[in-house]
Amino acid sequence: MKILPIIAITCMVLGACNKFGDLNVNPNLPSQASNTQLIANSQLYLPVLAESPQGEYFAQYLSETQYPNLSLFNQVSASFYGIYQGPLMNLDSVLRAKVYNPAEGPGANQQAVAKILKAYYFWHVTDRWGDVPYSAALQGKSDFTPVYDPQEQLYNSLFAELTDASNMIVAGNISNDIIYKGNIAKWKKLANTIRLLMALRLSEVAPEKAKTEFNAALAAGIMTGTADNLTFQHLAEQANESFWYDQVSDQNRKWWALSLTLVDKMKPVDDPRLPVYGDKNSGGEYVGLEFGKQDGLSTTAYSLLGAEVRRQDAKVYLVTYAQALFAIAEAAKRGWTGGGEAEAEASYKAAIRESIYQWTGDSASYPAFYAKPGITYVPANGMEQIATQRWVHLFMHGYEAWAEWRRTGFPVLHKPQGKDIPTRQGYPSDEVFNNRDNYNEAVTRQFGGAGDGLYGKLWWDKP
């Protein structure tokens, strides 16, 4: 997705962007962005959370066919500035607004949607970097050096934000919503589903807290079908086309093939999603490329990224019903809910069925696929099966799949050139100069003398 042109066009049309991202919102001044227009602008950034080669490498969905570099984990630092200066600043402006135009929907619902999106963006940020600015962030010129919130504290704040957002929703849809077309009931389900998935992330570090939050989110009402998915729909136009279409089709960069790890999980069981995920090679076969391989590379011998996934108007799947079902299956397996193994198996089966439907548009192939050895649920292997099928389902949402791999250890991933798989990303290199004291304090608090590298453990990932 060409995000910068879209943002620039939005700024010109709305006349609302300034150096710091601060926006004065007044519904009576059409030259300035309204609250729901700011929400819409923040939604334009959503594909950035998934459409990233680095995310696909961390999860080992894709291998590099010509120029192995990022898949060898040579890049330490990554920037979160764009997320803060773009969607988060816009959403914070909505939450600070004094007036909410009733013509755009109930003010409470405008605030609720802004809270949900803000929480979702911050969840993504903290799970990539660890402790990050939150409580003192987004102050514009009032504070250019915000403190870093400890991840545990940040998680608690996000649980509260999502709970508050779900509870404050009233009847009445909102306008300018490019995700759910204003349907506030879907936003409520999304808030509770994000909370449920966040709770599962704490399974190893704070299981009782995780169980409590999980069941509260479940009781509040989560997604009930694929129509509730948080999906960004690209358009068949250059200004809003898929990142992968731009790279592969527009620029003819045949740089990405399905990883051998992924194909080895899918091909032996005739996974119906494989023809969507990748194309056959020049010999008419599905062949994966060993992750991080540096010799014998080819753009024809391996299965390149699938045509459906790199369509100009491709969908970007962010939070899905199948993902929630896998979470329910795991929670039952852990004894958090009352269903035990029967519930774990039922939700696991439903998750696979919904995943196949999401990716192929048809679940008719599900019974034959589920009957395959290794796919049929076996209680003794249940946790690994749930985690592995969730990983297959999360294809192309690499950062989310990487977080789940860090938490569960499944599936077993390949160590390229013997290198360990990173457990976080390094902070933006400019933080050393822009926010030195708070940066140093956060690094020391989390990683001691190990410093700001790829292998520090986040709070929820520590033994």
Coordinates of C-alpha atoms in Angstrom, one line a residue:
M1 CA 0.0 0.0 0.0
K2 CA 1.3 3.5 -0.9
I3 CA 0.5 5.0 2.5
L4 CA 2.4 8.3 2.0
P5 CA 0.4 9.4 -1.1
I6 CA -2.8 8.5 0.6
I7 CA -1.9 10.5 3.7
A8 CA -0.8 13.4 1.7
I9 CA -4.0 13.5 -0.3
T10 CA -6.0 13.2 2.8
C11 CA -4.2 16.2 4.3
M12 CA -4.8 18.3 1.2
V13 CA -8.4 17.4 1.0
L14 CA -9.1 17.9 4.7
G15 CA -6.7 20.8 5.3
A16 CA -6.0 19.3 8.7
C17 CA -2.4 18.1 9.0
N18 CA 0.3 20.2 10.6
K19 CA 3.9 19.5 11.6
F20 CA 3.1 17.8 14.9
G21 CA -0.1 16.0 13.8
D22 CA -2.2 18.1 16.2
L23 CA -5.6 18.8 14.8
N24 CA -8.2 21.3 16.0
V25 CA -11.5 19.7 15.5
N26 CA -14.6 21.8 14.9
P27 CA -17.6 20.2 13.0
N28 CA -18.7 23.7 12.0
L29 CA -15.5 24.3 10.0
P30 CA -15.5 22.2 6.9
S31 CA -11.8 23.0 6.2
Q32 CA -10.8 21.0 9.2
A33 CA -11.1 17.3 9.7
S34 CA -14.0 16.0 11.8
N35 CA -13.6 13.3 14.4
T36 CA -14.9 10.5 12.1
Q37 CA -12.6 11.7 9.3
L38 CA -9.7 11.4 11.7
I39 CA -10.8 7.9 12.5
A40 CA -11.0 7.1 8.8
N41 CA -7.5 8.5 8.3
S42 CA -6.2 6.3 11.1
Q43 CA -7.8 3.3 9.5
L44 CA -5.7 3.9 6.3
Y45 CA -2.6 2.8 8.3
L46 CA -3.9 -0.6 9.3
P47 CA -2.3 -2.5 6.4
V48 CA 1.1 -1.3 7.7
L49 CA 0.6 -3.7 10.7
A50 CA 0.6 -6.7 8.4
E51 CA 2.1 -5.8 5.0
S52 CA 5.7 -6.0 6.1
P53 CA 8.4 -8.4 4.7
Q54 CA 10.1 -8.2 8.0
G55 CA 7.1 -9.6 9.8
E56 CA 6.8 -12.4 7.3
Y57 CA 10.5 -13.3 7.9
F58 CA 10.1 -13.3 11.7
A59 CA 7.2 -15.8 11.3
Q60 CA 9.0 -17.6 8.5
Y61 CA 6.2 -17.5 6.0
L62 CA 8.3 -16.2 3.2
S63 CA 11.9 -16.8 2.1
E64 CA 14.0 -14.4 0.0
T65 CA 14.6 -15.7 -3.6
Q66 CA 17.4 -13.3 -4.7
Y67 CA 18.8 -11.1 -2.0
P68 CA 18.9 -12.8 1.4
N69 CA 19.4 -10.0 3.9
L70 CA 16.4 -9.3 6.2
S71 CA 15.7 -13.1 6.6
L72 CA 19.2 -13.4 8.1
F73 CA 18.1 -11.0 10.8
N74 CA 20.7 -8.4 10.0
Q75 CA 18.6 -5.4 10.9
V76 CA 18.2 -4.6 14.6
S77 CA 16.4 -1.3 14.9
A78 CA 13.0 -0.5 13.5
S79 CA 11.0 2.7 13.8
F80 CA 7.6 3.1 15.5
Y81 CA 7.5 6.9 14.8
G82 CA 5.1 6.6 11.9
I83 CA 2.5 4.8 14.0
Y84 CA 2.7 7.5 16.7
Q85 CA 2.8 10.5 14.4
G86 CA 0.1 9.1 12.1
P87 CA -2.9 7.0 13.4
L88 CA -2.2 7.4 17.1
M89 CA -2.0 11.1 17.0
N90 CA -5.2 11.3 15.0
L91 CA -7.0 9.0 17.4
D92 CA -5.8 10.9 20.4
S93 CA -7.1 14.1 18.8
V94 CA -10.6 12.4 18.6
L95 CA -10.4 11.4 22.3
R96 CA -9.4 15.0 23.3
A97 CA -12.1 16.6 21.2
K98 CA -14.6 19.0 23.0
V99 CA -17.4 18.5 20.5
Y100 CA -18.7 15.5 18.6
N101 CA -21.0 16.2 15.7
P102 CA -24.2 14.1 16.2
A103 CA -24.7 14.0 12.4
E104 CA -21.7 11.6 12.4
G105 CA -23.1 9.3 15.0
P106 CA -23.3 9.3 18.8
G107 CA -20.3 11.0 20.4
A108 CA -19.8 8.0 22.8
N109 CA -19.5 5.7 19.8
Q110 CA -17.0 8.0 18.0
Q111 CA -14.9 7.9 21.2
A112 CA -15.3 4.1 21.6
V113 CA -14.1 3.4 18.1
A114 CA -11.1 5.7 18.6
K115 CA -10.3 3.9 21.9
I116 CA -10.5 0.5 20.2
L117 CA -8.2 1.4 17.3
K118 CA -5.8 3.2 19.7
A119 CA -5.6 0.1 21.9
Y120 CA -5.0 -2.1 18.8
Y121 CA -2.2 0.0 17.5
F122 CA -0.5 0.1 20.9
W123 CA -0.8 -3.6 21.4
H124 CA 1.0 -4.1 18.1
V125 CA 3.7 -1.7 19.1
T126 CA 4.4 -3.1 22.5
D127 CA 4.5 -6.7 21.2
R128 CA 7.2 -5.7 18.8
W129 CA 9.4 -3.5 20.9
G130 CA 8.5 -4.1 24.6
D131 CA 8.2 -1.1 26.9
V132 CA 7.1 1.9 24.9
P133 CA 5.8 5.5 25.5
Y134 CA 2.1 5.3 26.3
S135 CA 0.8 7.3 29.3
A136 CA 3.0 10.4 28.5
A137 CA 2.9 9.9 24.7
L138 CA 1.0 11.9 22.0
Q139 CA 1.5 15.3 23.7
G140 CA 2.9 16.9 20.6
K141 CA 5.2 19.9 21.4
S142 CA 4.2 19.7 25.1
D143 CA 6.5 16.7 25.6
F144 CA 8.9 15.4 23.0
T145 CA 10.6 13.0 25.5
P146 CA 7.9 10.8 27.0
V147 CA 8.7 8.1 29.5
Y148 CA 8.4 4.4 28.5
D149 CA 5.6 2.5 30.2
P150 CA 6.5 -1.0 31.4
Q151 CA 4.7 -3.6 29.3
E152 CA 2.8 -5.1 32.2
Q153 CA 1.4 -1.7 33.0
L154 CA 0.6 -1.0 29.4
Y155 CA -1.3 -4.2 29.0
N156 CA -3.4 -3.4 32.1
S157 CA -4.1 0.1 30.6
L158 CA -5.2 -1.5 27.3
F159 CA -7.4 -4.0 29.0
A160 CA -9.1 -1.1 30.7
E161 CA -9.4 1.0 27.5
L162 CA -11.0 -1.9 25.6
T163 CA -13.4 -2.7 28.5
D164 CA -14.4 1.0 28.7
A165 CA -14.9 1.2 24.9
S166 CA -17.1 -1.9 24.8
N167 CA -19.2 -0.6 27.8
M168 CA -19.7 2.9 26.5
I169 CA -21.1 1.9 23.1
V170 CA -24.8 2.9 22.6
A171 CA -27.2 2.5 19.8
G172 CA -26.4 4.4 16.6
N173 CA -23.7 3.9 13.9
I174 CA -21.0 6.3 12.9
S175 CA -20.1 7.8 9.5
N176 CA -16.9 7.8 7.5
D177 CA -16.0 4.3 8.7
I178 CA -14.1 2.5 6.0
I179 CA -13.8 -0.8 8.0
Y180 CA -17.2 -1.7 9.2
K181 CA -19.2 1.0 7.4
G182 CA -20.3 2.4 10.7
N183 CA -21.7 -0.8 12.1
I184 CA -21.2 -0.2 15.8
A185 CA -22.1 -3.7 16.8
K186 CA -19.1 -5.0 14.9
W187 CA -16.9 -2.5 16.7
K188 CA -18.1 -3.8 20.1
K189 CA -17.3 -7.4 19.1
L190 CA -13.9 -6.3 17.9
A191 CA -13.1 -4.6 21.2
N192 CA -13.9 -7.8 23.1
T193 CA -12.1 -10.0 20.6
I194 CA -8.9 -8.0 20.9
R195 CA -9.2 -8.1 24.6
L196 CA -9.6 -11.9 24.5
L197 CA -6.5 -12.3 22.2
M198 CA -4.5 -10.0 24.4
A199 CA -5.4 -12.0 27.5
L200 CA -4.1 -15.2 25.9
R201 CA -0.7 -13.5 25.3
L202 CA -0.3 -13.5 29.1
S203 CA -0.8 -17.3 29.4
E204 CA 2.8 -18.0 30.6
V205 CA 3.6 -14.9 32.7
A206 CA 0.3 -14.2 34.4
P207 CA -2.1 -17.1 33.9
E208 CA -4.7 -16.0 36.5
K209 CA -4.9 -12.5 35.1
A210 CA -5.1 -14.0 31.6
K211 CA -7.9 -16.3 32.5
T212 CA -9.9 -13.5 34.2
E213 CA -9.6 -11.1 31.2
F214 CA -10.2 -13.9 28.7
N215 CA -13.5 -15.0 30.3
A216 CA -14.6 -11.4 30.8
A217 CA -14.0 -10.6 27.1
L218 CA -15.8 -13.8 26.1
A219 CA -18.8 -13.0 28.2
A220 CA -19.0 -9.5 26.8
G221 CA -19.4 -10.8 23.3
I222 CA -16.8 -11.5 20.7
M223 CA -16.9 -12.1 16.9
T224 CA -19.5 -14.6 15.8
G225 CA -18.5 -15.1 12.1
T226 CA -16.1 -14.1 9.4
A227 CA -18.3 -11.1 8.6
D228 CA -17.0 -9.6 11.8
N229 CA -13.3 -9.9 10.8
L230 CA -11.2 -6.8 11.1
T231 CA -10.2 -6.6 7.4
F232 CA -8.7 -3.9 5.3
Q233 CA -9.9 -4.0 1.7
H234 CA -7.5 -2.6 -0.8
L235 CA -8.9 -1.1 -4.0
A236 CA -8.1 -1.8 -7.6
E237 CA -6.5 1.6 -8.0
Q238 CA -2.9 2.7 -7.7
A239 CA -3.5 5.1 -4.8
N240 CA -4.8 2.3 -2.5
E241 CA -3.4 -0.9 -3.9
S242 CA -1.8 -3.8 -2.0
F243 CA 1.8 -3.5 -1.0
W244 CA 2.5 -6.9 -2.5
Y245 CA 0.9 -6.0 -5.8
D246 CA 3.0 -2.9 -6.0
Q247 CA 6.2 -4.9 -5.2
V248 CA 5.6 -8.0 -7.3
S249 CA 3.3 -6.9 -10.2
D250 CA 4.2 -3.2 -10.6
Q251 CA 7.9 -3.5 -9.9
N252 CA 8.4 -7.1 -11.0
R253 CA 10.1 -8.0 -7.8
K254 CA 9.9 -11.8 -7.6
W255 CA 11.8 -11.7 -4.4
W256 CA 9.5 -13.9 -2.2
A257 CA 8.7 -17.6 -2.2
L258 CA 6.8 -19.7 0.3
S259 CA 9.2 -21.0 3.0
L260 CA 10.0 -24.7 3.1
T261 CA 8.7 -24.8 6.7
L262 CA 5.2 -23.6 5.5
V263 CA 5.0 -25.9 2.5
D264 CA 6.2 -28.8 4.6
K265 CA 3.2 -28.2 6.9
M266 CA 0.7 -27.8 4.1
K267 CA 1.6 -29.9 1.1
P268 CA 1.6 -33.4 2.7
V269 CA -1.9 -33.0 4.0
D270 CA -3.3 -31.4 0.8
D271 CA -4.1 -28.2 2.6
P272 CA -6.8 -26.4 0.5
R273 CA -5.3 -23.0 1.5
L274 CA -1.9 -23.8 -0.2
P275 CA -3.1 -22.8 -3.8
V276 CA -4.1 -19.4 -2.3
Y277 CA -0.9 -18.9 -0.4
G278 CA 1.4 -19.7 -3.2
D279 CA 1.7 -20.4 -6.9
K280 CA 3.2 -23.6 -8.4
N281 CA 6.8 -23.5 -9.6
S282 CA 7.8 -23.7 -13.2
G283 CA 7.5 -27.5 -12.9
G284 CA 3.9 -27.4 -11.8
E285 CA 4.6 -28.3 -8.1
Y286 CA 4.4 -26.6 -4.8
V287 CA 8.0 -26.3 -3.6
G288 CA 9.1 -24.3 -0.5
L289 CA 12.4 -22.4 -0.2
E290 CA 14.6 -23.1 2.8
F291 CA 14.4 -20.0 5.0
G292 CA 17.6 -18.0 4.9
K293 CA 19.2 -20.1 2.1
Q294 CA 21.9 -18.2 0.3
D295 CA 22.9 -20.5 -2.6
G296 CA 20.9 -22.2 -5.3
L297 CA 18.3 -19.4 -5.3
S298 CA 15.8 -19.1 -8.1
T299 CA 12.6 -17.3 -9.0
T300 CA 11.2 -20.3 -10.9
A301 CA 12.2 -23.4 -8.9
Y302 CA 10.1 -22.4 -5.9
S303 CA 6.5 -21.4 -5.2
L304 CA 6.3 -17.6 -5.3
L305 CA 3.7 -15.7 -3.2
G306 CA 0.2 -16.5 -4.5
A307 CA -1.6 -14.4 -7.1
E308 CA -4.7 -14.1 -4.8
V309 CA -2.6 -12.7 -2.0
R310 CA -0.9 -10.1 -4.1
R311 CA -4.0 -8.9 -6.0
Q312 CA -4.2 -5.1 -6.4
D313 CA -7.4 -5.1 -4.3
A314 CA -6.3 -7.9 -1.9
K315 CA -7.7 -8.0 1.6
V316 CA -5.5 -7.7 4.7
Y317 CA -6.7 -9.9 7.5
L318 CA -5.9 -8.4 10.9
V319 CA -8.2 -9.8 13.6
T320 CA -10.3 -12.8 12.6
Y321 CA -13.1 -15.1 13.8
A322 CA -10.9 -18.1 13.1
Q323 CA -8.2 -16.6 15.3
A324 CA -10.7 -16.2 18.1
L325 CA -11.8 -19.8 17.8
F326 CA -8.2 -21.0 18.0
A327 CA -7.9 -18.9 21.2
I328 CA -11.0 -20.5 22.6
A329 CA -9.7 -23.9 21.8
E330 CA -6.4 -23.2 23.6
A331 CA -8.3 -21.7 26.6
A332 CA -10.4 -24.8 26.9
K333 CA -7.2 -26.9 26.7
R334 CA -5.7 -24.9 29.5
G335 CA -8.8 -25.4 31.7
W336 CA -9.8 -21.7 31.6
T337 CA -13.3 -22.5 30.5
G338 CA -15.6 -25.3 31.5
G339 CA -15.6 -27.3 28.3
G340 CA -12.4 -29.3 28.7
E341 CA -11.0 -31.4 25.8
A342 CA -14.5 -31.6 24.1
E343 CA -14.6 -27.8 23.8
A344 CA -10.9 -27.6 22.8
E345 CA -11.6 -30.1 19.9
A346 CA -14.9 -28.5 18.8
S347 CA -13.3 -25.0 18.7
Y348 CA -10.2 -26.3 17.0
K349 CA -12.3 -27.9 14.3
A350 CA -14.5 -24.8 13.9
A351 CA -11.3 -22.6 13.6
I352 CA -9.9 -24.7 10.8
R353 CA -13.2 -24.7 9.0
E354 CA -13.5 -20.9 9.3
S355 CA -9.9 -20.4 8.2
I356 CA -10.5 -22.5 5.1
Y357 CA -13.6 -20.5 4.4
Q358 CA -11.8 -17.2 4.9
W359 CA -9.0 -18.0 2.6
T360 CA -10.8 -20.0 -0.1
G361 CA -14.4 -18.8 0.0
D362 CA -15.6 -22.4 0.4
S363 CA -15.5 -24.8 3.3
A364 CA -16.5 -27.9 1.3
S365 CA -12.9 -29.2 1.5
Y366 CA -12.8 -29.0 5.3
P367 CA -14.1 -32.6 6.1
A368 CA -11.4 -34.3 4.0
F369 CA -8.7 -32.0 5.3
Y370 CA -9.6 -32.5 8.9
A371 CA -9.5 -36.3 8.5
K372 CA -5.8 -36.2 7.6
P373 CA -3.4 -37.7 10.1
G374 CA -1.8 -34.9 12.1
I375 CA -4.8 -32.6 11.6
T376 CA -7.4 -34.6 13.4
Y377 CA -7.4 -33.5 17.0
V378 CA -5.4 -35.7 19.5
P379 CA -5.6 -34.5 23.1
A380 CA -2.0 -35.5 23.8
N381 CA -0.8 -33.2 21.0
G382 CA -3.6 -30.7 21.3
M383 CA -1.6 -27.6 22.3
E384 CA 0.9 -28.1 19.4
Q385 CA -1.9 -28.7 16.9
I386 CA -3.8 -25.6 17.9
A387 CA -0.7 -23.5 17.8
T388 CA 0.5 -24.9 14.5
Q389 CA -2.9 -24.5 12.7
R390 CA -3.2 -21.0 14.1
W391 CA 0.2 -20.2 12.6
V392 CA -0.9 -21.6 9.2
H393 CA -4.1 -19.5 9.5
L394 CA -2.2 -16.3 10.3
F395 CA -0.3 -16.3 7.0
M396 CA 0.8 -12.9 5.9
H397 CA 0.1 -11.4 9.4
G398 CA 3.7 -12.1 10.3
Y399 CA 4.0 -9.9 13.4
E400 CA 1.0 -11.5 15.1
A401 CA 2.2 -15.0 14.1
W402 CA 5.7 -14.2 15.4
A403 CA 4.2 -13.1 18.8
E404 CA 2.2 -16.3 19.1
W405 CA 5.3 -18.3 18.2
R406 CA 7.3 -16.5 20.9
R407 CA 4.6 -17.4 23.4
T408 CA 4.0 -21.1 22.5
G409 CA 7.2 -22.2 20.7
F410 CA 5.1 -23.8 17.9
P411 CA 5.7 -24.6 15.2
V412 CA 9.4 -25.3 15.3
L413 CA 11.1 -22.8 13.0
H414 CA 14.3 -22.8 11.1
K415 CA 17.5 -21.1 12.3
P416 CA 19.0 -19.4 9.2
Q417 CA 22.8 -19.9 9.2
G418 CA 22.5 -21.1 12.8
K419 CA 21.1 -17.7 14.0
D420 CA 18.4 -17.7 16.7
I421 CA 15.1 -16.2 15.8
P422 CA 14.7 -12.7 17.3
T423 CA 12.4 -12.2 20.2
R424 CA 11.9 -8.4 19.7
Q425 CA 12.9 -5.5 17.5
G426 CA 15.3 -2.8 18.5
Y427 CA 14.0 0.7 19.3
P428 CA 14.3 3.4 16.6
S429 CA 18.0 4.4 16.4
D430 CA 17.0 8.1 16.8
E431 CA 15.7 7.5 20.3
V432 CA 19.3 7.5 21.5
F433 CA 19.4 11.2 20.6
N434 CA 15.7 12.2 20.8
N435 CA 14.8 10.6 24.1
R436 CA 18.1 9.4 25.6
D437 CA 17.3 9.3 29.3
N438 CA 14.0 7.5 29.0
Y439 CA 15.3 5.2 26.3
N440 CA 18.3 4.2 28.5
E441 CA 16.1 3.7 31.5
A442 CA 13.7 1.4 29.5
V443 CA 16.5 -0.7 28.0
T444 CA 18.2 -1.2 31.4
R445 CA 14.9 -2.0 33.1
Q446 CA 14.1 -4.7 30.6
F447 CA 17.4 -6.1 29.4
G448 CA 20.1 -5.1 31.9
G449 CA 23.5 -5.1 30.4
A450 CA 22.3 -7.0 27.3
G451 CA 21.3 -3.7 25.7
D452 CA 18.8 -2.9 22.9
G453 CA 19.1 -5.9 20.6
L454 CA 17.0 -8.5 18.9
Y455 CA 17.2 -11.1 21.7
G456 CA 15.8 -9.4 24.8
K457 CA 12.7 -11.0 26.2
L458 CA 9.5 -9.0 26.6
W459 CA 7.7 -9.1 29.9
W460 CA 5.1 -11.7 28.7
D461 CA 7.8 -13.8 27.1
K462 CA 10.1 -14.2 30.1
P463 CA 10.3 -17.6 31.8

